[in-house]
Protein backbone atom coordinates (compact mmCIF):
# COMPACT_ATOMS: atom_id res chain seq x y z
CA UNK A 1 0.00 0.00 0.00
CA UNK A 2 2.63 2.48 1.10
CA UNK A 3 4.34 2.67 -2.32
CA UNK A 4 1.15 4.15 -3.75
CA UNK A 5 0.83 6.99 -1.26
CA UNK A 6 0.19 10.51 -2.45
CA UNK A 7 1.60 12.95 0.08
CA UNK A 8 0.98 16.70 0.30
CA UNK A 9 2.91 19.45 2.06
CA UNK A 10 0.63 22.38 2.93
CA UNK A 11 2.64 25.58 3.46
CA UNK A 12 5.32 24.30 1.09
CA UNK A 13 6.83 27.75 0.45
CA UNK A 14 7.48 28.43 4.16
CA UNK A 15 10.58 27.73 6.24
CA UNK A 16 9.15 24.53 7.75
CA UNK A 17 7.32 23.43 4.57
CA UNK A 18 10.54 23.55 2.57
CA UNK A 19 12.30 21.52 5.26
CA UNK A 20 9.42 19.01 5.20
CA UNK A 21 9.94 18.50 1.46
CA UNK A 22 13.69 18.14 1.97
CA UNK A 23 13.18 15.66 4.82
CA UNK A 24 10.67 13.57 2.84
CA UNK A 25 13.16 13.41 -0.01
CA UNK A 26 16.31 12.79 2.09
CA UNK A 27 14.66 9.98 4.06
CA UNK A 28 13.19 8.42 0.89
CA UNK A 29 9.69 8.54 2.29
CA UNK A 30 7.66 5.89 0.43
CA UNK A 31 5.47 8.19 -1.65
CA UNK A 32 4.46 7.64 -5.25
CA UNK A 33 3.74 11.36 -5.58
CA UNK A 34 4.44 14.47 -3.54
CA UNK A 35 2.38 17.64 -4.03
CA UNK A 36 3.10 21.15 -2.74
CA UNK A 37 0.37 23.56 -1.59
CA UNK A 38 0.43 27.17 -0.38
CA UNK A 39 -1.77 30.25 -0.67
CA UNK A 40 -3.01 31.74 -3.95
CA UNK A 41 -0.04 34.16 -3.73
CA UNK A 42 2.40 31.35 -4.49
CA UNK A 43 0.36 29.27 -6.96
CA UNK A 44 2.50 28.40 -9.98
CA UNK A 45 5.83 29.09 -8.25
CA UNK A 46 8.29 26.24 -7.73
CA UNK A 47 9.87 24.67 -4.65
CA UNK A 48 12.83 22.27 -4.60
CA UNK A 49 12.27 18.54 -4.10
CA UNK A 50 15.61 16.73 -4.31
CA UNK A 51 17.06 17.55 -7.73
CA UNK A 52 13.57 18.30 -9.05
CA UNK A 53 11.10 21.06 -8.43
CA UNK A 54 7.41 20.88 -7.58
CA UNK A 55 4.92 23.38 -8.92
CA UNK A 56 3.06 24.97 -6.00
CA UNK A 57 -0.73 24.57 -6.10
CA UNK A 58 -3.25 26.85 -4.42
CA UNK A 59 -4.82 25.23 -1.37
CA UNK A 60 -8.57 24.93 -1.88
CA UNK A 61 -11.41 23.23 -0.04
CA UNK A 62 -11.47 20.34 -2.51
CA UNK A 63 -7.67 19.92 -2.73
CA UNK A 64 -7.53 16.70 -0.71
CA UNK A 65 -9.28 14.29 -3.06
CA UNK A 66 -6.79 11.51 -3.83
CA UNK A 67 -4.28 12.61 -1.17
CA UNK A 68 -3.51 10.01 1.50
CA UNK A 69 -1.37 12.03 3.88
CA UNK A 70 -0.82 15.77 4.32
CA UNK A 71 1.83 17.51 6.39
CA UNK A 72 0.55 20.98 7.33
CA UNK A 73 2.69 23.97 8.28
CA UNK A 74 0.69 26.96 7.10
CA UNK A 75 -0.37 28.58 10.38
CA UNK A 76 -3.18 27.95 12.86
CA UNK A 77 -6.09 29.43 10.93
CA UNK A 78 -5.27 27.44 7.77
CA UNK A 79 -5.08 24.25 9.86
CA UNK A 80 -8.29 25.02 11.68
CA UNK A 81 -10.18 25.35 8.43
CA UNK A 82 -8.48 22.82 6.15
CA UNK A 83 -7.44 19.92 8.43
CA UNK A 84 -11.07 18.82 9.03
CA UNK A 85 -11.75 19.08 5.29
CA UNK A 86 -8.74 16.86 4.63
CA UNK A 87 -9.83 14.27 7.23
CA UNK A 88 -13.36 14.28 5.78
CA UNK A 89 -11.83 13.49 2.38
CA UNK A 90 -9.96 10.51 3.88
CA UNK A 91 -6.57 12.24 4.07
CA UNK A 92 -4.60 11.83 7.31
CA UNK A 93 -3.19 15.14 8.56
CA UNK A 94 0.01 15.70 10.54
CA UNK A 95 -0.39 19.30 11.66
CA UNK A 96 2.48 21.51 12.79
CA UNK A 97 0.34 24.39 14.05
CA UNK A 98 -0.97 24.76 17.59
CA UNK A 99 -4.60 24.57 16.41
CA UNK A 100 -5.25 20.91 17.29
CA UNK A 101 -2.62 20.06 19.88
CA UNK A 102 -4.79 20.09 22.98
CA UNK A 103 -7.88 18.64 21.25
CA UNK A 104 -8.61 15.29 22.98
CA UNK A 105 -9.40 13.75 19.57
CA UNK A 106 -5.86 14.46 18.34
CA UNK A 107 -2.78 12.55 19.44
CA UNK A 108 0.19 14.84 20.18
CA UNK A 109 3.20 12.80 19.22
CA UNK A 110 6.97 12.70 19.46
CA UNK A 111 7.88 9.30 17.98
CA UNK A 112 10.76 8.68 20.42
CA UNK A 113 8.41 9.37 23.36
CA UNK A 114 4.78 8.29 22.75
CA UNK A 115 4.41 6.56 19.36
CA UNK A 116 1.59 4.34 20.65
CA UNK A 117 -0.67 7.40 20.92
CA UNK A 118 -0.92 7.22 17.10
CA UNK A 119 -2.97 4.02 17.27
CA UNK A 120 -6.09 5.93 18.33
CA UNK A 121 -5.85 8.70 15.73
CA UNK A 122 -9.05 9.92 14.08
CA UNK A 123 -7.51 11.69 11.08
CA UNK A 124 -5.66 14.67 12.59
CA UNK A 125 -2.38 14.19 14.45
CA UNK A 126 -0.68 17.18 16.05
CA UNK A 127 3.04 17.88 15.89
CA UNK A 128 4.07 19.52 19.19
CA UNK A 129 5.65 22.93 19.66
CA UNK A 130 9.34 23.01 18.70
CA UNK A 131 10.53 23.84 22.24
CA UNK A 132 8.40 21.08 23.72
CA UNK A 133 9.64 18.43 21.26
CA UNK A 134 13.32 18.83 22.04
CA UNK A 135 12.69 18.97 25.80
CA UNK A 136 10.51 15.84 26.03
CA UNK A 137 12.94 13.75 23.95
CA UNK A 138 15.49 14.34 26.74
CA UNK A 139 13.01 14.19 29.63
CA UNK A 140 11.32 10.90 28.71
CA UNK A 141 14.19 8.55 29.71
CA UNK A 142 14.73 10.48 32.95
CA UNK A 143 11.01 10.34 33.72
CA UNK A 144 10.89 6.58 33.11
CA UNK A 145 13.92 5.93 35.32
CA UNK A 146 13.50 8.43 38.15
CA UNK A 147 10.00 9.99 37.97
CA UNK A 148 10.07 13.69 37.12
CA UNK A 149 8.23 15.86 39.65
CA UNK A 150 9.00 19.37 38.43
CA UNK A 151 10.66 21.05 35.46
CA UNK A 152 11.84 24.67 35.29
CA UNK A 153 12.83 25.64 31.75
CA UNK A 154 14.16 28.83 30.18
CA UNK A 155 14.42 28.91 26.40
CA UNK A 156 16.68 30.74 23.96
CA UNK A 157 14.68 30.50 20.74
CA UNK A 158 15.77 31.18 17.18
CA UNK A 159 13.92 33.57 14.86
CA UNK A 160 13.22 30.77 12.35
CA UNK A 161 10.53 29.65 14.84
CA UNK A 162 8.53 32.61 13.54
CA UNK A 163 8.93 31.32 9.97
CA UNK A 164 10.59 32.91 6.97
CA UNK A 165 9.49 36.38 8.09
CA UNK A 166 11.41 36.05 11.38
CA UNK A 167 14.57 35.09 9.51
CA UNK A 168 14.16 38.07 7.19
CA UNK A 169 13.54 40.50 10.08
CA UNK A 170 16.78 39.61 11.90
CA UNK A 171 18.79 39.75 8.67
CA UNK A 172 17.32 43.11 7.69
CA UNK A 173 17.80 44.65 11.12
CA UNK A 174 21.45 43.56 11.36
CA UNK A 175 22.06 45.06 7.91
CA UNK A 176 20.27 48.29 8.87
CA UNK A 177 22.24 48.70 12.09
CA UNK A 178 25.58 48.16 10.34
CA UNK A 179 24.60 50.75 7.76
CA UNK A 180 23.61 53.36 10.36
CA UNK A 181 19.88 53.04 9.63
CA UNK A 182 17.13 52.75 12.22
CA UNK A 183 15.86 49.15 12.04
CA UNK A 184 12.15 48.77 11.49
CA UNK A 185 10.17 46.27 13.65
CA UNK A 186 7.72 44.47 11.36
CA UNK A 187 7.46 41.04 12.97
CA UNK A 188 8.45 41.48 16.63
CA UNK A 189 7.26 44.35 18.87
CA UNK A 190 10.88 45.38 19.54
CA UNK A 191 14.21 45.05 17.75
CA UNK A 192 15.45 41.44 17.75
CA UNK A 193 18.94 42.23 16.41
CA UNK A 194 21.45 42.29 19.32
CA UNK A 195 18.56 41.96 21.77
CA UNK A 196 16.58 39.30 23.71
CA UNK A 197 12.77 39.38 23.90
CA UNK A 198 11.06 37.61 26.83
CA UNK A 199 7.93 37.38 24.74
CA UNK A 200 6.98 34.59 22.30
CA UNK A 201 3.41 34.36 20.99
CA UNK A 202 0.70 36.36 22.80
CA UNK A 203 0.32 37.13 26.50
CA UNK A 204 -2.44 35.27 28.37
CA UNK A 205 -4.62 36.13 31.38
CA UNK A 206 -2.05 34.63 33.81
CA UNK A 207 0.77 36.85 32.40
CA UNK A 208 2.54 33.86 30.88
CA UNK A 209 2.89 33.80 27.11
CA UNK A 210 1.05 31.26 24.98
CA UNK A 211 4.42 29.72 24.06
CA UNK A 212 5.21 29.17 27.75
CA UNK A 213 1.83 27.55 28.39
CA UNK A 214 2.29 25.34 25.30
CA UNK A 215 5.42 23.93 26.95
CA UNK A 216 3.51 23.36 30.21
CA UNK A 217 0.40 21.72 28.72
CA UNK A 218 1.97 19.82 25.84
CA UNK A 219 4.63 18.22 28.06
CA UNK A 220 1.93 16.80 30.35
CA UNK A 221 -0.09 15.51 27.38
CA UNK A 222 2.90 13.86 25.68
CA UNK A 223 4.25 12.27 28.88
CA UNK A 224 0.63 11.38 29.72
CA UNK A 225 1.27 12.31 33.33
CA UNK A 226 -0.48 15.28 34.99
CA UNK A 227 1.72 14.87 38.07
CA UNK A 228 4.66 16.41 36.13
CA UNK A 229 4.78 20.13 36.96
CA UNK A 230 6.34 22.44 34.36
CA UNK A 231 7.06 26.16 34.48
CA UNK A 232 8.63 28.01 31.57
CA UNK A 233 10.13 31.33 30.47
CA UNK A 234 10.45 31.59 26.71
CA UNK A 235 12.89 34.08 25.18
CA UNK A 236 13.51 34.99 21.52
CA UNK A 237 17.20 35.55 20.81
CA UNK A 238 19.01 36.82 17.69
CA UNK A 239 19.95 33.35 16.43
CA UNK A 240 18.72 32.14 13.03
CA UNK A 241 18.41 28.39 13.62
CA UNK A 242 18.27 26.04 16.65
CA UNK A 243 16.58 26.55 19.98
CA UNK A 244 18.52 26.15 23.25
CA UNK A 245 17.01 25.44 26.65
CA UNK A 246 18.31 25.58 30.22
CA UNK A 247 16.33 22.87 31.98
CA UNK A 248 16.16 22.15 35.72
CA UNK A 249 14.57 18.83 36.68
CA UNK A 250 13.51 17.51 40.08
CA UNK A 251 12.94 13.78 40.33
CA UNK A 252 11.32 11.42 42.84
CA UNK A 253 14.34 9.07 42.81
CA UNK A 254 17.93 10.25 42.94
CA UNK A 255 19.79 10.27 39.61
CA UNK A 256 23.42 11.33 39.48
CA UNK A 257 24.77 13.35 36.53
CA UNK A 258 26.86 10.33 35.55
CA UNK A 259 23.77 8.09 35.50
CA UNK A 260 21.89 10.72 33.49
CA UNK A 261 24.75 10.93 30.96
CA UNK A 262 24.75 7.14 30.47
CA UNK A 263 20.95 6.96 30.26
CA UNK A 264 20.67 9.83 27.79
CA UNK A 265 23.52 8.55 25.61
CA UNK A 266 21.46 5.37 25.06
CA UNK A 267 18.15 7.17 24.51
CA UNK A 268 16.61 7.32 21.01
CA UNK A 269 17.04 10.68 19.29
CA UNK A 270 19.48 12.04 21.89
CA UNK A 271 23.17 12.81 21.56
CA UNK A 272 25.09 13.65 24.73
CA UNK A 273 27.79 16.24 24.12
CA UNK A 274 29.11 17.04 27.54
CA UNK A 275 32.70 17.48 28.62
CA UNK A 276 33.35 20.71 30.51
CA UNK A 277 37.10 20.06 30.79
CA UNK A 278 37.38 20.04 26.99
CA UNK A 279 34.89 22.95 26.71
CA UNK A 280 32.44 20.64 24.96
CA UNK A 281 28.77 21.57 25.10
CA UNK A 282 26.09 21.89 22.41
CA UNK A 283 25.55 25.26 20.73
CA UNK A 284 22.99 26.40 18.14
CA UNK A 285 25.69 27.17 15.55
CA UNK A 286 26.87 23.54 15.63
CA UNK A 287 23.45 21.86 15.53
CA UNK A 288 22.01 23.36 12.33
CA UNK A 289 20.67 20.67 10.00
CA UNK A 290 21.27 17.91 12.56
CA UNK A 291 18.60 15.36 13.51
CA UNK A 292 19.37 14.60 17.17
CA UNK A 293 18.52 16.52 20.31
CA UNK A 294 21.86 17.49 21.87
CA UNK A 295 22.28 17.49 25.64
CA UNK A 296 25.19 18.90 27.63
CA UNK A 297 26.08 20.75 30.85
CA UNK A 298 24.54 17.88 32.84
CA UNK A 299 25.18 18.61 36.51
CA UNK A 300 23.63 18.22 39.92
CA UNK A 301 21.29 20.90 41.26
CA UNK A 302 22.97 21.25 44.64
CA UNK A 303 20.04 23.20 46.14
CA UNK A 304 17.63 20.22 46.26
CA UNK A 305 17.84 16.51 47.14
CA UNK A 306 17.13 15.09 43.67
CA UNK A 307 17.83 17.66 41.01
CA UNK A 308 19.64 17.96 37.69
CA UNK A 309 20.46 20.87 35.44
CA UNK A 310 21.07 20.46 31.73
CA UNK A 311 21.33 22.36 28.45
CA UNK A 312 19.35 21.08 25.47
CA UNK A 313 19.85 22.23 21.86
CA UNK A 314 18.13 21.10 18.65
CA UNK A 315 17.40 22.42 15.18
CA UNK A 316 13.91 23.87 15.67
CA UNK A 317 12.99 23.71 11.98
CA UNK A 318 14.21 20.11 11.70
CA UNK A 319 13.57 17.99 14.86
CA UNK A 320 11.39 20.78 16.24
CA UNK A 321 9.07 20.69 13.22
CA UNK A 322 9.74 19.02 9.85
CA UNK A 323 11.66 15.92 10.95
CA UNK A 324 9.25 15.16 13.80
CA UNK A 325 6.30 15.44 11.36
CA UNK A 326 7.99 13.12 8.85
CA UNK A 327 8.89 10.65 11.63
CA UNK A 328 5.20 10.62 12.60
CA UNK A 329 4.31 9.92 8.96
CA UNK A 330 6.87 7.09 8.84
CA UNK A 331 5.43 5.60 12.02
CA UNK A 332 1.90 5.81 10.54
CA UNK A 333 3.10 3.88 7.48
CA UNK A 334 4.90 1.30 9.65
CA UNK A 335 1.73 0.74 11.70
CA UNK A 336 -0.62 0.64 8.70
CA UNK A 337 -2.43 3.74 9.99
CA UNK A 338 -2.51 5.94 6.87
CA UNK A 339 -6.29 5.88 6.80
CA UNK A 340 -9.08 7.88 8.42
CA UNK A 341 -11.17 5.41 10.43
CA UNK A 342 -14.28 7.63 10.61
CA UNK A 343 -14.50 10.61 8.24
CA UNK A 344 -17.17 12.35 10.33
CA UNK A 345 -15.16 12.84 13.56
CA UNK A 346 -14.00 16.39 12.76
CA UNK A 347 -17.02 17.51 10.74
CA UNK A 348 -19.87 16.26 12.94
P1 LIG B 1 2.50 31.60 0.90
O1 LIG B 1 3.97 31.60 0.67
O2 LIG B 1 1.71 31.42 -0.33
O3 LIG B 1 2.03 32.77 1.76
P2 LIG B 1 6.17 30.65 7.15
O4 LIG B 1 5.69 30.06 8.46
O5 LIG B 1 7.60 30.36 6.84
O6 LIG B 1 5.82 32.12 7.06
O7 LIG B 1 5.29 29.92 6.01
C1 LIG B 1 3.91 29.91 6.03
C2 LIG B 1 3.40 28.99 4.92
O8 LIG B 1 1.98 28.91 5.01
C3 LIG B 1 3.71 29.50 3.52
O9 LIG B 1 3.96 28.40 2.68
C4 LIG B 1 2.39 30.18 3.15
O10 LIG B 1 2.16 30.26 1.76
C5 LIG B 1 1.41 29.23 3.76
N1 LIG B 1 0.10 29.85 3.93
C6 LIG B 1 -0.21 30.95 4.61
N2 LIG B 1 -1.55 31.21 4.51
C7 LIG B 1 -2.08 30.23 3.74
C8 LIG B 1 -3.40 29.91 3.27
N3 LIG B 1 -4.45 30.66 3.59
N4 LIG B 1 -3.56 28.81 2.49
C9 LIG B 1 -2.50 28.04 2.18
N5 LIG B 1 -1.24 28.27 2.58
C10 LIG B 1 -1.02 29.36 3.37
PDB file of N, CA and C and ligand atoms in Angstrom, residues 10-16 38-39 41-42 59 73-75 78 82 162-165, ligand 1:
ATOM      1  N   UNK A  10       1.436  21.152   2.947  1.00  0.00           N
ATOM      2  CA  UNK A  10       0.629  22.377   2.928  1.00  0.00           C
ATOM      3  C   UNK A  10       1.416  23.474   3.647  1.00  0.00           C
ATOM      4  N   UNK A  11       1.715  24.544   2.927  1.00  0.00           N
ATOM      5  CA  UNK A  11       2.636  25.578   3.455  1.00  0.00           C
ATOM      6  C   UNK A  11       4.026  25.328   2.900  1.00  0.00           C
ATOM      7  N   UNK A  12       4.066  24.796   1.676  1.00  0.00           N
ATOM      8  CA  UNK A  12       5.321  24.297   1.089  1.00  0.00           C
ATOM      9  C   UNK A  12       6.331  25.402   0.786  1.00  0.00           C
ATOM     10  N   UNK A  13       5.884  26.656   0.745  1.00  0.00           N
ATOM     11  CA  UNK A  13       6.826  27.746   0.447  1.00  0.00           C
ATOM     12  C   UNK A  13       7.445  28.322   1.719  1.00  0.00           C
ATOM     13  N   UNK A  14       6.989  27.874   2.891  1.00  0.00           N
ATOM     14  CA  UNK A  14       7.480  28.427   4.157  1.00  0.00           C
ATOM     15  C   UNK A  14       8.758  27.746   4.622  1.00  0.00           C
ATOM     16  N   UNK A  15       9.319  28.263   5.719  1.00  0.00           N
ATOM     17  CA  UNK A  15      10.579  27.732   6.239  1.00  0.00           C
ATOM     18  C   UNK A  15      10.425  26.256   6.620  1.00  0.00           C
ATOM     19  N   UNK A  16       9.339  25.922   7.321  1.00  0.00           N
ATOM     20  CA  UNK A  16       9.148  24.526   7.747  1.00  0.00           C
ATOM     21  C   UNK A  16       8.695  23.663   6.570  1.00  0.00           C
ATOM     22  N   UNK A  38       0.261  25.941  -1.172  1.00  0.00           N
ATOM     23  CA  UNK A  38       0.425  27.173  -0.384  1.00  0.00           C
ATOM     24  C   UNK A  38      -0.760  28.067  -0.726  1.00  0.00           C
ATOM     25  N   UNK A  39      -0.647  29.341  -0.401  1.00  0.00           N
ATOM     26  CA  UNK A  39      -1.774  30.245  -0.667  1.00  0.00           C
ATOM     27  C   UNK A  39      -1.797  30.619  -2.154  1.00  0.00           C
ATOM     28  N   UNK A  41      -1.206  33.311  -3.413  1.00  0.00           N
ATOM     29  CA  UNK A  41      -0.042  34.164  -3.730  1.00  0.00           C
ATOM     30  C   UNK A  41       1.086  33.391  -4.394  1.00  0.00           C
ATOM     31  N   UNK A  42       1.250  32.127  -4.000  1.00  0.00           N
ATOM     32  CA  UNK A  42       2.403  31.349  -4.492  1.00  0.00           C
ATOM     33  C   UNK A  42       2.047  30.359  -5.590  1.00  0.00           C
ATOM     34  N   UNK A  59      -4.020  26.068  -2.257  1.00  0.00           N
ATOM     35  CA  UNK A  59      -4.821  25.231  -1.372  1.00  0.00           C
ATOM     36  C   UNK A  59      -6.288  25.650  -1.468  1.00  0.00           C
ATOM     37  N   UNK A  73       1.992  22.933   7.508  1.00  0.00           N
ATOM     38  CA  UNK A  73       2.692  23.967   8.280  1.00  0.00           C
ATOM     39  C   UNK A  73       2.384  25.313   7.640  1.00  0.00           C
ATOM     40  N   UNK A  74       1.151  25.738   7.775  1.00  0.00           N
ATOM     41  CA  UNK A  74       0.690  26.958   7.104  1.00  0.00           C
ATOM     42  C   UNK A  74      -0.047  27.871   8.082  1.00  0.00           C
ATOM     43  N   UNK A  75       0.254  27.721   9.376  1.00  0.00           N
ATOM     44  CA  UNK A  75      -0.366  28.583  10.384  1.00  0.00           C
ATOM     45  C   UNK A  75      -1.656  27.999  10.935  1.00  0.00           C
ATOM     46  N   UNK A  78      -5.188  28.347   8.927  1.00  0.00           N
ATOM     47  CA  UNK A  78      -5.266  27.440   7.770  1.00  0.00           C
ATOM     48  C   UNK A  78      -5.543  26.009   8.253  1.00  0.00           C
ATOM     49  N   UNK A  82      -8.701  23.837   7.184  1.00  0.00           N
ATOM     50  CA  UNK A  82      -8.477  22.816   6.155  1.00  0.00           C
ATOM     51  C   UNK A  82      -8.210  21.408   6.695  1.00  0.00           C
ATOM     52  N   UNK A 162       9.603  31.730  14.010  1.00  0.00           N
ATOM     53  CA  UNK A 162       8.529  32.614  13.537  1.00  0.00           C
ATOM     54  C   UNK A 162       8.311  32.427  12.040  1.00  0.00           C
ATOM     55  N   UNK A 163       9.068  31.542  11.416  1.00  0.00           N
ATOM     56  CA  UNK A 163       8.932  31.323   9.968  1.00  0.00           C
ATOM     57  C   UNK A 163       9.884  32.219   9.191  1.00  0.00           C
ATOM     58  N   UNK A 164       9.708  32.164   7.879  1.00  0.00           N
ATOM     59  CA  UNK A 164      10.587  32.906   6.972  1.00  0.00           C
ATOM     60  C   UNK A 164      10.647  34.391   7.334  1.00  0.00           C
ATOM     61  N   UNK A 165       9.519  34.933   7.812  1.00  0.00           N
ATOM     62  CA  UNK A 165       9.485  36.375   8.095  1.00  0.00           C
ATOM     63  C   UNK A 165      10.363  36.734   9.299  1.00  0.00           C
TER      64      UNK A 165
HETATM   65  P1  LIG B   1       2.496  31.604   0.905  1.00  0.00           P
HETATM   66  O1  LIG B   1       3.970  31.599   0.674  1.00  0.00           O
HETATM   67  O2  LIG B   1       1.712  31.424  -0.334  1.00  0.00           O
HETATM   68  O3  LIG B   1       2.031  32.771   1.757  1.00  0.00           O
HETATM   69  P2  LIG B   1       6.166  30.652   7.146  1.00  0.00           P
HETATM   70  O4  LIG B   1       5.694  30.064   8.457  1.00  0.00           O
HETATM   71  O5  LIG B   1       7.601  30.358   6.842  1.00  0.00           O
HETATM   72  O6  LIG B   1       5.817  32.121   7.060  1.00  0.00           O
HETATM   73  O7  LIG B   1       5.287  29.921   6.007  1.00  0.00           O
HETATM   74  C1  LIG B   1       3.906  29.910   6.027  1.00  0.00           C
HETATM   75  C2  LIG B   1       3.404  28.987   4.918  1.00  0.00           C
HETATM   76  O8  LIG B   1       1.976  28.915   5.013  1.00  0.00           O
HETATM   77  C3  LIG B   1       3.707  29.499   3.521  1.00  0.00           C
HETATM   78  O9  LIG B   1       3.956  28.398   2.679  1.00  0.00           O
HETATM   79  C4  LIG B   1       2.391  30.185   3.150  1.00  0.00           C
HETATM   80  O10 LIG B   1       2.164  30.263   1.757  1.00  0.00           O
HETATM   81  C5  LIG B   1       1.411  29.232   3.757  1.00  0.00           C
HETATM   82  N1  LIG B   1       0.100  29.846   3.927  1.00  0.00           N
HETATM   83  C6  LIG B   1      -0.214  30.954   4.606  1.00  0.00           C
HETATM   84  N2  LIG B   1      -1.550  31.209   4.514  1.00  0.00           N
HETATM   85  C7  LIG B   1      -2.081  30.230   3.742  1.00  0.00           C
HETATM   86  C8  LIG B   1      -3.398  29.908   3.272  1.00  0.00           C
HETATM   87  N3  LIG B   1      -4.452  30.660   3.589  1.00  0.00           N
HETATM   88  N4  LIG B   1      -3.564  28.807   2.486  1.00  0.00           N
HETATM   89  C9  LIG B   1      -2.500  28.040   2.181  1.00  0.00           C
HETATM   90  N5  LIG B   1      -1.236  28.274   2.583  1.00  0.00           N
HETATM   91  C10 LIG B   1      -1.023  29.361   3.368  1.00  0.00           C
END
